[in-house]
Coordinates of C-alpha atoms in Angstrom, one line a residue:
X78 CA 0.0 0.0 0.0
X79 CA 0.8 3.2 -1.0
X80 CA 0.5 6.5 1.8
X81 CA -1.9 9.0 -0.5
X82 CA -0.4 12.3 -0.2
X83 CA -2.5 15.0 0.1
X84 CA -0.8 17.2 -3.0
X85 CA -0.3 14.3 -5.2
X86 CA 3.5 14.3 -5.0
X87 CA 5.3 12.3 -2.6
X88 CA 4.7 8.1 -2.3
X89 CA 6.4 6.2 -0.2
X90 CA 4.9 2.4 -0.4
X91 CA 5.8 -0.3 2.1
X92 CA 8.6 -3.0 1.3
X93 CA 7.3 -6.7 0.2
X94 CA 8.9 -9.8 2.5
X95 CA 11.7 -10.2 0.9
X96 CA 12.5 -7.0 -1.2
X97 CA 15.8 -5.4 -1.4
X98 CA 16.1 -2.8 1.3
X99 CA 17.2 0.9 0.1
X100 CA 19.3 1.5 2.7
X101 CA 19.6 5.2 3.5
X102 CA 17.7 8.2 1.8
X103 CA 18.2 11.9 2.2
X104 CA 15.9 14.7 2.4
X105 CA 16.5 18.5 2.2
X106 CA 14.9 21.6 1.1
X107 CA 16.4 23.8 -1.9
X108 CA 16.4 27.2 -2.4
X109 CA 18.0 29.4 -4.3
X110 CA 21.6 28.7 -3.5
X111 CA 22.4 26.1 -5.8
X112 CA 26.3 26.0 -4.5
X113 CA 25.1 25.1 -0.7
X114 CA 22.6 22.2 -1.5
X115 CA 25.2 20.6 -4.0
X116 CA 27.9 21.1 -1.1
X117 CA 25.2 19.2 1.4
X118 CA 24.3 16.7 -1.0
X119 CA 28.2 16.0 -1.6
X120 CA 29.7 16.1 1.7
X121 CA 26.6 13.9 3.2
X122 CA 27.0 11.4 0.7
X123 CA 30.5 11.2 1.0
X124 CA 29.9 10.8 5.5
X125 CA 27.0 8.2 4.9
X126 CA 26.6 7.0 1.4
X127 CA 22.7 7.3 0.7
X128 CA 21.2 5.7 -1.9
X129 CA 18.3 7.9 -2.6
X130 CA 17.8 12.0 -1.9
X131 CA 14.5 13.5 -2.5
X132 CA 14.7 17.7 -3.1
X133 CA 11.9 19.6 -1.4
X134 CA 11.6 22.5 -3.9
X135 CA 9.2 25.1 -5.0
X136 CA 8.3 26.0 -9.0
X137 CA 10.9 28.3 -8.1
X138 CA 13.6 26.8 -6.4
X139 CA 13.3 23.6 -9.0
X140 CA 15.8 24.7 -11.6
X141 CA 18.2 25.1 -8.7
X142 CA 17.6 21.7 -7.4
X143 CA 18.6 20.4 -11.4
X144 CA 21.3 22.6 -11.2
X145 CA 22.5 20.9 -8.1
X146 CA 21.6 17.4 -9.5
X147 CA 23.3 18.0 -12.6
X148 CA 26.8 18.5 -10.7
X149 CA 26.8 15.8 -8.2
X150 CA 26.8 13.8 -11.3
X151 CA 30.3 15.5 -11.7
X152 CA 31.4 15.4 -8.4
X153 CA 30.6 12.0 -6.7
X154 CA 31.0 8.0 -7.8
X155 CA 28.0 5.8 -8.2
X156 CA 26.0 8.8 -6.8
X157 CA 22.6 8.3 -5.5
X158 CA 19.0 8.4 -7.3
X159 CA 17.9 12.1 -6.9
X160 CA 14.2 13.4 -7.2
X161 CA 12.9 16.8 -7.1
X162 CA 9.9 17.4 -5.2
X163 CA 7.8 20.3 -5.4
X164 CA 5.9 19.8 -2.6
X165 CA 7.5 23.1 -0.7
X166 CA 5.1 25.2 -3.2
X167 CA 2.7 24.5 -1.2
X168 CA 4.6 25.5 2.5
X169 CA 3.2 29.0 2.6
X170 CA -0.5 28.5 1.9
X171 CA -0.5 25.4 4.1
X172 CA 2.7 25.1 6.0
X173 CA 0.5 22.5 8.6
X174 CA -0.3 20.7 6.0
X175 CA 3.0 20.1 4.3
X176 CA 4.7 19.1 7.6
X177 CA 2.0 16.2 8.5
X178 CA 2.8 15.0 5.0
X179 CA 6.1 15.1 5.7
X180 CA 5.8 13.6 9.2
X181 CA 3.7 10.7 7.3
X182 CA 6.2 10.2 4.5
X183 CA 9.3 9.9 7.4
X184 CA 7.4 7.3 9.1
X185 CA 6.6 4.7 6.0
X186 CA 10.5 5.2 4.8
X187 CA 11.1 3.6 8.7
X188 CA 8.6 1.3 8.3
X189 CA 10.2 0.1 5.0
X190 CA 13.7 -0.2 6.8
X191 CA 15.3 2.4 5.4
X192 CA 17.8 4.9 7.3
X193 CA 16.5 8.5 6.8
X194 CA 18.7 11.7 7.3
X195 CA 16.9 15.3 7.3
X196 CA 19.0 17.7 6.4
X197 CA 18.4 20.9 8.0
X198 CA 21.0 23.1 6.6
X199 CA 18.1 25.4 5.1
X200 CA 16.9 26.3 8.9
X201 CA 13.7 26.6 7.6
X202 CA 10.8 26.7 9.9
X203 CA 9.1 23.8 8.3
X204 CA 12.0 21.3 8.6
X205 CA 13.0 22.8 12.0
X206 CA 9.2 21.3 12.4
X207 CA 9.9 18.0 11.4
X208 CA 13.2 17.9 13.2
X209 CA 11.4 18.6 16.2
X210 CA 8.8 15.6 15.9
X211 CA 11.5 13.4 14.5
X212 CA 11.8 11.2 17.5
X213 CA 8.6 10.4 18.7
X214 CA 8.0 9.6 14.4
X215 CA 10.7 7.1 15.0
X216 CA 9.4 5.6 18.5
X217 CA 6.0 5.1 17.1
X218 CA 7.4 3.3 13.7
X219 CA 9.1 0.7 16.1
X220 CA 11.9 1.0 14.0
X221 CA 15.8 0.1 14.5
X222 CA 16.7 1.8 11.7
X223 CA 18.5 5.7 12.2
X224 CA 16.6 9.1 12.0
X225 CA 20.0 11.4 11.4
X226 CA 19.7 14.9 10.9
X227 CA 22.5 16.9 9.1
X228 CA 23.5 20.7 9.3
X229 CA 26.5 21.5 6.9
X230 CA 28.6 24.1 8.3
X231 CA 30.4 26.5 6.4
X232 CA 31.0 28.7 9.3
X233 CA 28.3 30.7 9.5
X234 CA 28.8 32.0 5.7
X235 CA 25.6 32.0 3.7
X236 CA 27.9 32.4 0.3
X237 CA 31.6 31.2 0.3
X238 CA 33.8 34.1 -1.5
X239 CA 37.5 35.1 -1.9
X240 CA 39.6 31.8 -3.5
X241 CA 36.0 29.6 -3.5
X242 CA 33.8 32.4 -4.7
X243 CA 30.8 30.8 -6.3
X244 CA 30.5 30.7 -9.7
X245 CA 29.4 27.5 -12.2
X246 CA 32.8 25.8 -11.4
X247 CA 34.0 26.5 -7.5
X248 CA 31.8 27.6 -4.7
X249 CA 31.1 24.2 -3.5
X250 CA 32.0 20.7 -2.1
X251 CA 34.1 19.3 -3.0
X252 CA 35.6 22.1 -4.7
X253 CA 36.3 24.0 -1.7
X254 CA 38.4 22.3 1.7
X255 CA 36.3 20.0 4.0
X256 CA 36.8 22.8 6.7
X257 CA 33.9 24.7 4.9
X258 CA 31.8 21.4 4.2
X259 CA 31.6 19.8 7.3
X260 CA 29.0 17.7 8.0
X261 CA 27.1 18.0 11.7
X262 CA 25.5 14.6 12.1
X263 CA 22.7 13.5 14.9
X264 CA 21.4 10.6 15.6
X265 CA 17.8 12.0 16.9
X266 CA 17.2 8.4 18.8
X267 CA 19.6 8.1 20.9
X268 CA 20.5 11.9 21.3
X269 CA 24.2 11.5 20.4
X270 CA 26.3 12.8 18.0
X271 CA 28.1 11.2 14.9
X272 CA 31.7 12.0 14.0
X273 CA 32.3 13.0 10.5
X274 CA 34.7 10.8 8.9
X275 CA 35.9 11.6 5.2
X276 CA 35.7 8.3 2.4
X277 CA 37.8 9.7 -0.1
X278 CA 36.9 7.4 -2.7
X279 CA 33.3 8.3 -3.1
X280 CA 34.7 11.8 -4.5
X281 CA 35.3 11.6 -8.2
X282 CA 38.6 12.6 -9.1
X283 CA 38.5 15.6 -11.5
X284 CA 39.0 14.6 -15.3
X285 CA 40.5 17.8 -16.1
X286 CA 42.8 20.8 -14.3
X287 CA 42.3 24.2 -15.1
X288 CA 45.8 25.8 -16.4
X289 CA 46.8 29.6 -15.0
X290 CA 47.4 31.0 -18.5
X291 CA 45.6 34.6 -18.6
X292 CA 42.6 35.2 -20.5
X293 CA 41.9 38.4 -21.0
X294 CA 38.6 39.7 -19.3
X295 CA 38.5 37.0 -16.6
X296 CA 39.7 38.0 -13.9
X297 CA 40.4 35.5 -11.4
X298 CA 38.3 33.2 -12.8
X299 CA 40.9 30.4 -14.2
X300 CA 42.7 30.6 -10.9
X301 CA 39.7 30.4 -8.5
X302 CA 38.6 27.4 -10.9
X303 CA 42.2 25.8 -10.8
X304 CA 42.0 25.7 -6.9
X305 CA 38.5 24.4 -6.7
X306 CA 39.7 21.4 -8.9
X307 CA 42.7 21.3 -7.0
X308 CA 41.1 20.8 -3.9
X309 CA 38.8 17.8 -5.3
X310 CA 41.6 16.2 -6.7
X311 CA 43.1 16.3 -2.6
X312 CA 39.5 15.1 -1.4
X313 CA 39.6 12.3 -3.4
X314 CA 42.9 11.2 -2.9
X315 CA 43.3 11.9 1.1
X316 CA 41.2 12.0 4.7
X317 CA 44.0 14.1 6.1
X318 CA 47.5 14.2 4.5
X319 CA 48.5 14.2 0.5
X320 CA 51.8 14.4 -0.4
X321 CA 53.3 16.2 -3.9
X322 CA 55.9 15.0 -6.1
X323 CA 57.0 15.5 -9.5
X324 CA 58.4 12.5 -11.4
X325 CA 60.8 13.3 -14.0
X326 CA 62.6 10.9 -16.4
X327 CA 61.9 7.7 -18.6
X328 CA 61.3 3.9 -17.0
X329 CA 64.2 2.8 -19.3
X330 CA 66.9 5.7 -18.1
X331 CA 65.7 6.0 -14.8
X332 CA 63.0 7.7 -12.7
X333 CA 63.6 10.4 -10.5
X334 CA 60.7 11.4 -7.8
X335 CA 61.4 14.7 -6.4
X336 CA 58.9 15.6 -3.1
X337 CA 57.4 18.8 -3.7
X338 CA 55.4 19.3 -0.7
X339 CA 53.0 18.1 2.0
X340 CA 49.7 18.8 3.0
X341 CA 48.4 18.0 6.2
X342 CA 44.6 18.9 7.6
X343 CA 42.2 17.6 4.8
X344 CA 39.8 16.0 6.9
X345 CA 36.3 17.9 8.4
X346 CA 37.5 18.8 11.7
X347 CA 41.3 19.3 12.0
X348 CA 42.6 21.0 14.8
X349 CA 45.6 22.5 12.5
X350 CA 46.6 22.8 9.0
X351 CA 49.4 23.2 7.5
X352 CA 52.0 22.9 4.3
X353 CA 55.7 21.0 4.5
X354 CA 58.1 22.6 1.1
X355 CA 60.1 19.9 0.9
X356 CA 63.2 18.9 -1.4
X357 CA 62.1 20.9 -4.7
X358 CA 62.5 24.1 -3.1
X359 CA 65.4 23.2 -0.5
X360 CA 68.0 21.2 -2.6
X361 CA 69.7 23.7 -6.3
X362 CA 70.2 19.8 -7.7
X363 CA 66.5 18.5 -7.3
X364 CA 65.2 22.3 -9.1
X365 CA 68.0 21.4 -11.8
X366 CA 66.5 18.0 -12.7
X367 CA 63.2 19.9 -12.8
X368 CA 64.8 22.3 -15.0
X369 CA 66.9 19.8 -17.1
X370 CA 63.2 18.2 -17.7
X371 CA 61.7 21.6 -19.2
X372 CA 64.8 22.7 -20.5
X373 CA 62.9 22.8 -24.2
X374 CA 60.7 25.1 -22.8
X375 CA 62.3 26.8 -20.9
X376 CA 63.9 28.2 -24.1
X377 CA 67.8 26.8 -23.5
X378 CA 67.6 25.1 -27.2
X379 CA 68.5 21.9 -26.1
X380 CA 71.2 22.5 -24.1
X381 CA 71.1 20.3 -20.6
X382 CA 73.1 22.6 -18.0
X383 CA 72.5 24.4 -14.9
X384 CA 75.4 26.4 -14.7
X385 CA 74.3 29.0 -17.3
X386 CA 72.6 32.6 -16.1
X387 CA 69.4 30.9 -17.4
X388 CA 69.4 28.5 -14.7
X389 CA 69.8 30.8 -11.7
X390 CA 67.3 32.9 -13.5
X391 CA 64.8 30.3 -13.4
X392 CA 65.9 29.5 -10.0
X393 CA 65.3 32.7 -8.2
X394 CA 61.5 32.4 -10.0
X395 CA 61.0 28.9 -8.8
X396 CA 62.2 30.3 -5.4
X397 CA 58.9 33.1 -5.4
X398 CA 56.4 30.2 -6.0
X399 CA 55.1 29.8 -2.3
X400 CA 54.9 33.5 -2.4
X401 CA 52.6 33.7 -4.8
X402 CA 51.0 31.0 -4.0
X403 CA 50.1 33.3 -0.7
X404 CA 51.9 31.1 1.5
X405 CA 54.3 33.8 2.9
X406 CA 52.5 36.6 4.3
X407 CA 53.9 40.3 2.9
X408 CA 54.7 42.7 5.8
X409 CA 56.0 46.0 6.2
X410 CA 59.4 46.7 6.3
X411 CA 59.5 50.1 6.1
X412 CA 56.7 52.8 6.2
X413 CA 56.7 56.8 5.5
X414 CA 54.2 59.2 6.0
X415 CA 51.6 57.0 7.1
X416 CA 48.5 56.8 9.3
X417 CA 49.0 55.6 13.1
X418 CA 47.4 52.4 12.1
X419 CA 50.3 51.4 9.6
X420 CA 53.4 50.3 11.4
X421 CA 56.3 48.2 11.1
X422 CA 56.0 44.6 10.7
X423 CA 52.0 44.8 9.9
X424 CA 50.8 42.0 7.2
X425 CA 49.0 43.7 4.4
X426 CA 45.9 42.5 5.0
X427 CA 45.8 44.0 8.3
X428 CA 46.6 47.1 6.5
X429 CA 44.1 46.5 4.2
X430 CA 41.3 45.5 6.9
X431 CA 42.4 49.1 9.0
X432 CA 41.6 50.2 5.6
X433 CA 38.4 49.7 5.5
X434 CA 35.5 52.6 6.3
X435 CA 38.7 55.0 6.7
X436 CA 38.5 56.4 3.2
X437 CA 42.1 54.8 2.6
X438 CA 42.7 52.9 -0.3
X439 CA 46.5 50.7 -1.2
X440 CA 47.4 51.1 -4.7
X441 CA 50.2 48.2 -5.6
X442 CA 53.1 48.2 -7.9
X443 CA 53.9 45.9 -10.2
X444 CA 55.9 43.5 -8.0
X445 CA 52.6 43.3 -5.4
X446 CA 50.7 41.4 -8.3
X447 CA 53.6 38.7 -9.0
X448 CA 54.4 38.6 -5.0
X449 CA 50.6 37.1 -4.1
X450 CA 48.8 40.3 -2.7
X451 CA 45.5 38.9 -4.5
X452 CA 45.5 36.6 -1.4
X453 CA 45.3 39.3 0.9
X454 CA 42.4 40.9 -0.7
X455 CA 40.6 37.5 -0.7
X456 CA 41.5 36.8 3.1
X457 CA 40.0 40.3 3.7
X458 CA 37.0 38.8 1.9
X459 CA 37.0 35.8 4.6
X460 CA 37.4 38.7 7.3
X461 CA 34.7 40.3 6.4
X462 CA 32.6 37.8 5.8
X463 CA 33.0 35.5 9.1
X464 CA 32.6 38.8 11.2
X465 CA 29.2 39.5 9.1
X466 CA 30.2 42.9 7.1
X467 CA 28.7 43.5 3.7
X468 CA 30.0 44.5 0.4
X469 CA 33.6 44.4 -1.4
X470 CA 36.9 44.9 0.0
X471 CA 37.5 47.3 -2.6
X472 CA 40.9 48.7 -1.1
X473 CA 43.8 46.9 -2.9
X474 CA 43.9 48.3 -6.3
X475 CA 46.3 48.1 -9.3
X476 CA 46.8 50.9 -12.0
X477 CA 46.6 50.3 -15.1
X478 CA 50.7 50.3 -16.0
X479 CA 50.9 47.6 -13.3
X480 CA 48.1 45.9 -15.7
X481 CA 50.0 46.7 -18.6
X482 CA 53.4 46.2 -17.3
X483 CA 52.7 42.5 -16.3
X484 CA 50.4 41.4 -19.4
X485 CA 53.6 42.8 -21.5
X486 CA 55.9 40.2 -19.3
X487 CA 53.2 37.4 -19.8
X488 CA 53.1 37.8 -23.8
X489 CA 56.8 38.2 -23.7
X490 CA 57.5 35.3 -21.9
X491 CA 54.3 33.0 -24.0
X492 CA 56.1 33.4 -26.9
X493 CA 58.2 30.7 -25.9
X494 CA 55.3 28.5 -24.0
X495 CA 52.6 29.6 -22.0
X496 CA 54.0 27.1 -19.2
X497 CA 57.2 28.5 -19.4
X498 CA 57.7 29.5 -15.5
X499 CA 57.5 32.9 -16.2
X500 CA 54.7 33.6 -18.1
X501 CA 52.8 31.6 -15.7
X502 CA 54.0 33.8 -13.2
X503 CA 53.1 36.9 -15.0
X504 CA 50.0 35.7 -16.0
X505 CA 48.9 35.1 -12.0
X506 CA 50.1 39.0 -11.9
X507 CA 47.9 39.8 -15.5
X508 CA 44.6 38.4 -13.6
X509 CA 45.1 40.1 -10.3
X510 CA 46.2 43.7 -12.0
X511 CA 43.0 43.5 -14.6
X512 CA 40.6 41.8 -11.5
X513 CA 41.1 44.7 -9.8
X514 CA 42.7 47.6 -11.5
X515 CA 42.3 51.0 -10.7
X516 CA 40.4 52.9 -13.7
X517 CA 41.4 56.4 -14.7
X518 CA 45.1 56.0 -13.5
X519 CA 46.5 56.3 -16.7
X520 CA 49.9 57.7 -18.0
X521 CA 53.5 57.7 -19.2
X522 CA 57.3 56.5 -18.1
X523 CA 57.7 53.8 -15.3
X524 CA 54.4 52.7 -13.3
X525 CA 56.4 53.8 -9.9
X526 CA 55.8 57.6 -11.1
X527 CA 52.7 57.2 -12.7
X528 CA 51.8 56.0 -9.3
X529 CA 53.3 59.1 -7.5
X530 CA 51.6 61.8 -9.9
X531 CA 48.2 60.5 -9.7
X532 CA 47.9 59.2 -6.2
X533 CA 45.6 61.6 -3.9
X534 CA 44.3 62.3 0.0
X535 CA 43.9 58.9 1.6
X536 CA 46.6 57.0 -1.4
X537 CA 48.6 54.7 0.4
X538 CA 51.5 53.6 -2.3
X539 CA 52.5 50.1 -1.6
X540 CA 55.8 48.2 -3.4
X541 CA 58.5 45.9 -3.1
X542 CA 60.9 48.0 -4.7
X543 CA 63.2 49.6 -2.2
X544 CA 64.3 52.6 -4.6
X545 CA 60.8 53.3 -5.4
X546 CA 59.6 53.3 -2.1
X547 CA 62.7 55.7 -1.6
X548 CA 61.8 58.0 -4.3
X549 CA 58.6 57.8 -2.9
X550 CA 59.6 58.9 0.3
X551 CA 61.5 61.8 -0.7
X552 CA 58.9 63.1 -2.5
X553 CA 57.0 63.6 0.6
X554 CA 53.9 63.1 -1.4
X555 CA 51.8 60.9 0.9
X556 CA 52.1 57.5 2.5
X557 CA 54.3 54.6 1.5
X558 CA 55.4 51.5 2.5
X559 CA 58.0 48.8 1.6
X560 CA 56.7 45.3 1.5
X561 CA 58.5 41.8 2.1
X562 CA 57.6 38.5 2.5
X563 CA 58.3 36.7 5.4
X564 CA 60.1 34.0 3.4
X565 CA 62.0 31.3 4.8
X566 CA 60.1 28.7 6.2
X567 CA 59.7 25.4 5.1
X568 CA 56.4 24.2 7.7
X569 CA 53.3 26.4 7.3
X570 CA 51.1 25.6 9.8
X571 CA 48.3 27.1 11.8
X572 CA 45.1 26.1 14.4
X573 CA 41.8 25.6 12.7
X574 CA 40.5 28.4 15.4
X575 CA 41.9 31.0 13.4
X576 CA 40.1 29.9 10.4
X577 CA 40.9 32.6 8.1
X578 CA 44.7 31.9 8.4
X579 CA 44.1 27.8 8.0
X580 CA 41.9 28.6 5.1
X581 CA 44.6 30.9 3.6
X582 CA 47.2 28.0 4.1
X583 CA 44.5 25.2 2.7
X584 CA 44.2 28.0 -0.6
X585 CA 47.9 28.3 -0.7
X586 CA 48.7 24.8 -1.1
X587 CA 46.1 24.6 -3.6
X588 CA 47.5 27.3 -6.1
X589 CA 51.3 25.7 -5.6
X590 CA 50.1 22.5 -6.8
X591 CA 48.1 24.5 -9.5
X592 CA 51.0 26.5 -11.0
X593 CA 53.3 23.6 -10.9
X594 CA 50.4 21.5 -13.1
X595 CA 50.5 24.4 -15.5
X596 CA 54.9 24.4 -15.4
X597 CA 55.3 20.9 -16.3
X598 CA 52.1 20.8 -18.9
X599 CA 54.5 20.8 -21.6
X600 CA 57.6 18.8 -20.2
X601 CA 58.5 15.3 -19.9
X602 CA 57.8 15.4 -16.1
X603 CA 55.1 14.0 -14.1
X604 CA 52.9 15.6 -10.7
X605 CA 51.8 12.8 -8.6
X606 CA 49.4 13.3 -5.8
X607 CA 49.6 11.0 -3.3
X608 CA 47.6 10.6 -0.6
X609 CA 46.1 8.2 2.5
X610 CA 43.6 6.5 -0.1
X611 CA 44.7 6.1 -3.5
X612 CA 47.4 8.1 -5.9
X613 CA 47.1 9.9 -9.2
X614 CA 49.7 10.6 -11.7
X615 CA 48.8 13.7 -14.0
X616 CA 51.1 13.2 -17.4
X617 CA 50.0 15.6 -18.7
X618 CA 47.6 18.8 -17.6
X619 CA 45.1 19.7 -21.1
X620 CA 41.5 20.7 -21.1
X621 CA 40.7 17.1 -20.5
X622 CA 43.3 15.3 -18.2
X623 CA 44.3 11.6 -18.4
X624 CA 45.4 10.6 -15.0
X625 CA 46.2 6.5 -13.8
X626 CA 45.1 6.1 -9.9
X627 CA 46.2 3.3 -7.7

């Protein structure tokens, strides 16, 4: 027998002797965020494995339900059966009505031995509702089976922004670290809580990589969708520690495996994170294999040495890698004329967050955009965002011959391959000058004085150029400051309670691994990401990517 439901919609029928049981099914509400009901379909499924997930949507909210439906397709192996339900169209005429259906539907899945988990992510009053009657439905069904209910918990964050900012391709689990996905699991029953434990190997490891060459009008688009495939090619591979190497050379002559880093605090509830550099950026003869490898690239002509300028050229660029990766914080060295509230020592984003509602605004120099400052901006974007401010951190800005001067490096530098390790470098700096560029700064000669002439009242002019910021200072025009990064250290690490630091680490790691995939695209080396469940090998990173897994 069937239950009749009073709008026609939902049937849940009882299970012949002898049927096969469908062990667990899902049920959540959708709204209009398409990116948080994929991220609760994906990270439930990936904690307990349902087989079935029924959407509660209105007319409305339906094309966001397919939307979600259409990615965890994309995102999960042997995913569940999903339906769409309508049946929340009818929650403001009749919200009683809707819940005793509900209420009746939960009951027959019990009675048909299946596991049911409400998800309650939505806090809407009509599941809250059903969550609240959720045991005594489970009592009266007699059943041993569970009544879980689930809250996702992205830290209070109704949207994620800055590195996971959601768009069609990242915004989402698992495109975004398990830190921001975690699943908060209750056993109604029994009263007690579940722990969230990760099974990699329901996450379906990406079948493409996004390369970091610039395209013009995009912003930070290719990056933001490099690191959101990064980090589900890490979910898939690890519950808490991946490691990264690069393989270079041919089974016949000999394989060399060079460790590139560590990453340590994948799982849902870490109490630290952190990234290891390991041999690639400690030891000149592993970053001359490397460079022997992409020597054809790297625009040598053939010639295998590392004792030519070109090498300790490449060197010194393979050395600024974490830093644009945002894994060494820039601080101030030096400061002149400046507000109370810049001082020595001070990261730039705390610059940048003093910034804010001060009328102040940072305008960076061409070496800001290649040294990673676009990761301040977006852990300002975290800042602001945790702590429940609204609107843009519109105060680290770019004029338009930084734009210039680093798109002219990039096409320079492409003419030999877009993976050579400059232009990939210098396109990182094209997307963060044109992302947020400064409009009406205009001008002739070097950037550093079309900076000075046009800056005005609250400019703060920010560099990494110690004659410039000289200059600068002698010209007594207003405040500037010398930037450094605190470079040097090999562990990166940090407590999960200060989650915008651990989330700029987590980000970090995930751009390194990015811009290396884009370096070797063209070479004879291999990136192989290793991690506590299974390995893949990327040979080779194009717009679809073949990968082997173990």
């Amino acid at each position: 027998m069937c239950g009749e439901p009073k709008y026609g919609y939902m049937r849940v029928c009882s299970v012949k002797a002898g049927a096969i049981r469908v062990g667990r099914v899902l049920y959540a509400t959708v709204g209009t965020n398409a990116a948080a009901i994929t991220s609760v379909l994906a990270a439930a499924y990936e904690v307990l494995g349902y087989d079935r997930a029924v959407l509660l949507a209105t007319n409305v909210s339906r094309r966001y339900a397919e939307d979600a439906r259409r990615r965890l397709d994309a995102l999960i192996e042997g995913g569940p059966n999903v339906v769409i339900d309508e049946l929340m169209t009818h929650a403001v005429r009749d919200p009683g009505g809707v819940v005793q259906e509900l209420q009746g539907t939960l009951k027959r899945e019990l009675q048909n031995g299946h596991d049911v988990i409400v998800d309650v992510t939505g806090g809407t009053k009509l599941m809250s509702s059903i969550a609240s009657t959720a045991a005594s439905i489970s009592v009266r069904a007699a059943s041993s089976h569970q009544l879980l209910l689930t809250y996702t918990s992205s830290h209070g964050v109704d949207r994620l922004v800055g590195w996971w900012a959601v768009s069609d391709e990242t915004g989402f689990y698992p495109r975004v670290p398990r830190l921001l996905a975690k699943p908060v699991i209750f056993d109604i029953v029994s009263g007690s809580r579940q722990a969230a434990s990760p099974s990699p190997t329901r996450i379906r490891v990406p079948k493409r990589l996004e390369s970091l060459s610039y395209r013009r009008g995009r912003g930070f688009q290719p990056l933001n969708t490099a690191v959101g495939l990064v980090h589900q090619l890490l979910n898939s591979v690890a519950r808490d520690e991946a490691r990264v190497y690069i393989e270079v050379g041919e089974r016949s002559s000999g394989v060399q495996r060079i460790h590139v880093l560590t990453v340590k605090g994948l799982g849902f509830e870490p109490e630290t994170v952190s990234v290891e550099l390991h041999t690639l950026f400690k030891s000149e003869d592993a970053a001359c294999t490397l460079y022997s490898a992409s020597y054809p690239i790297a625009g040598h002509g053939g010639r295998n040495t590392c004792e030519d300028d070109g090498f300790r050229k490449w060197l010194g660029l393979l050395r600024e890698l974490p830093v644009a990766a945002g894994l060494w914080r820039l601080v101030v060295s030096e400061h002149a004329n400046c507000p109370e509230f810049v001082k020595k020592h001070a990261s730039l984003v705390d610059i940048l967050e003093s910034s804010l509602g001060k009328g102040y605004r940072v305008w960076g120099d061409t070496n800001l955009a290649y040294l990673g400052a676009h990761n301040d901006i977006y852990e300002l974007a975290w800042r602001m965002a945790l702590s429940g401010r609204r609107g843009e951190p519109n105060v680290l800005r770019f004029p338009a011959c930084a734009y210039r001067e680093a798109l002219s490096n990039y096409m320079e530098a492409a003419k030999r391959s877009t993976s050579d390790i400059k232009a990939v470098l210098s396109g990182i700096a094209s997307m963060a000058a044109e992302a947020l560029l400064e409009q009406g700064v205009e001008g002739h000669g070097t950037c550093e004085a079309n900076m000075l002439v046009s800056a005005r009242g609250k400019t703060i002019l920010a560099t990494n150029d110690k004659g410039a910021f000289n200059a600068w200072r002698e010209a007594d025009t207003g405040c500037a400051i010398l930037l450094t990064p605190n470079a040097g250290k090999t562990v990166i690490q940090a407590d999960t309670s200060d989650i915008t630091e651990a989330l700029r680490i987590l980000a970090g790691a995930a751009q390194l691994i990015a811009i290396l995939a884009t370096i070797l695209k063209d070479s004879n080396a291999s990136l192989i990401i290793e991690g506590d469940e299974r390995t893949v090998k990327i040979e080779k990173l194009t717009t679809r990517l073949p990968y082997t897994t173990q």
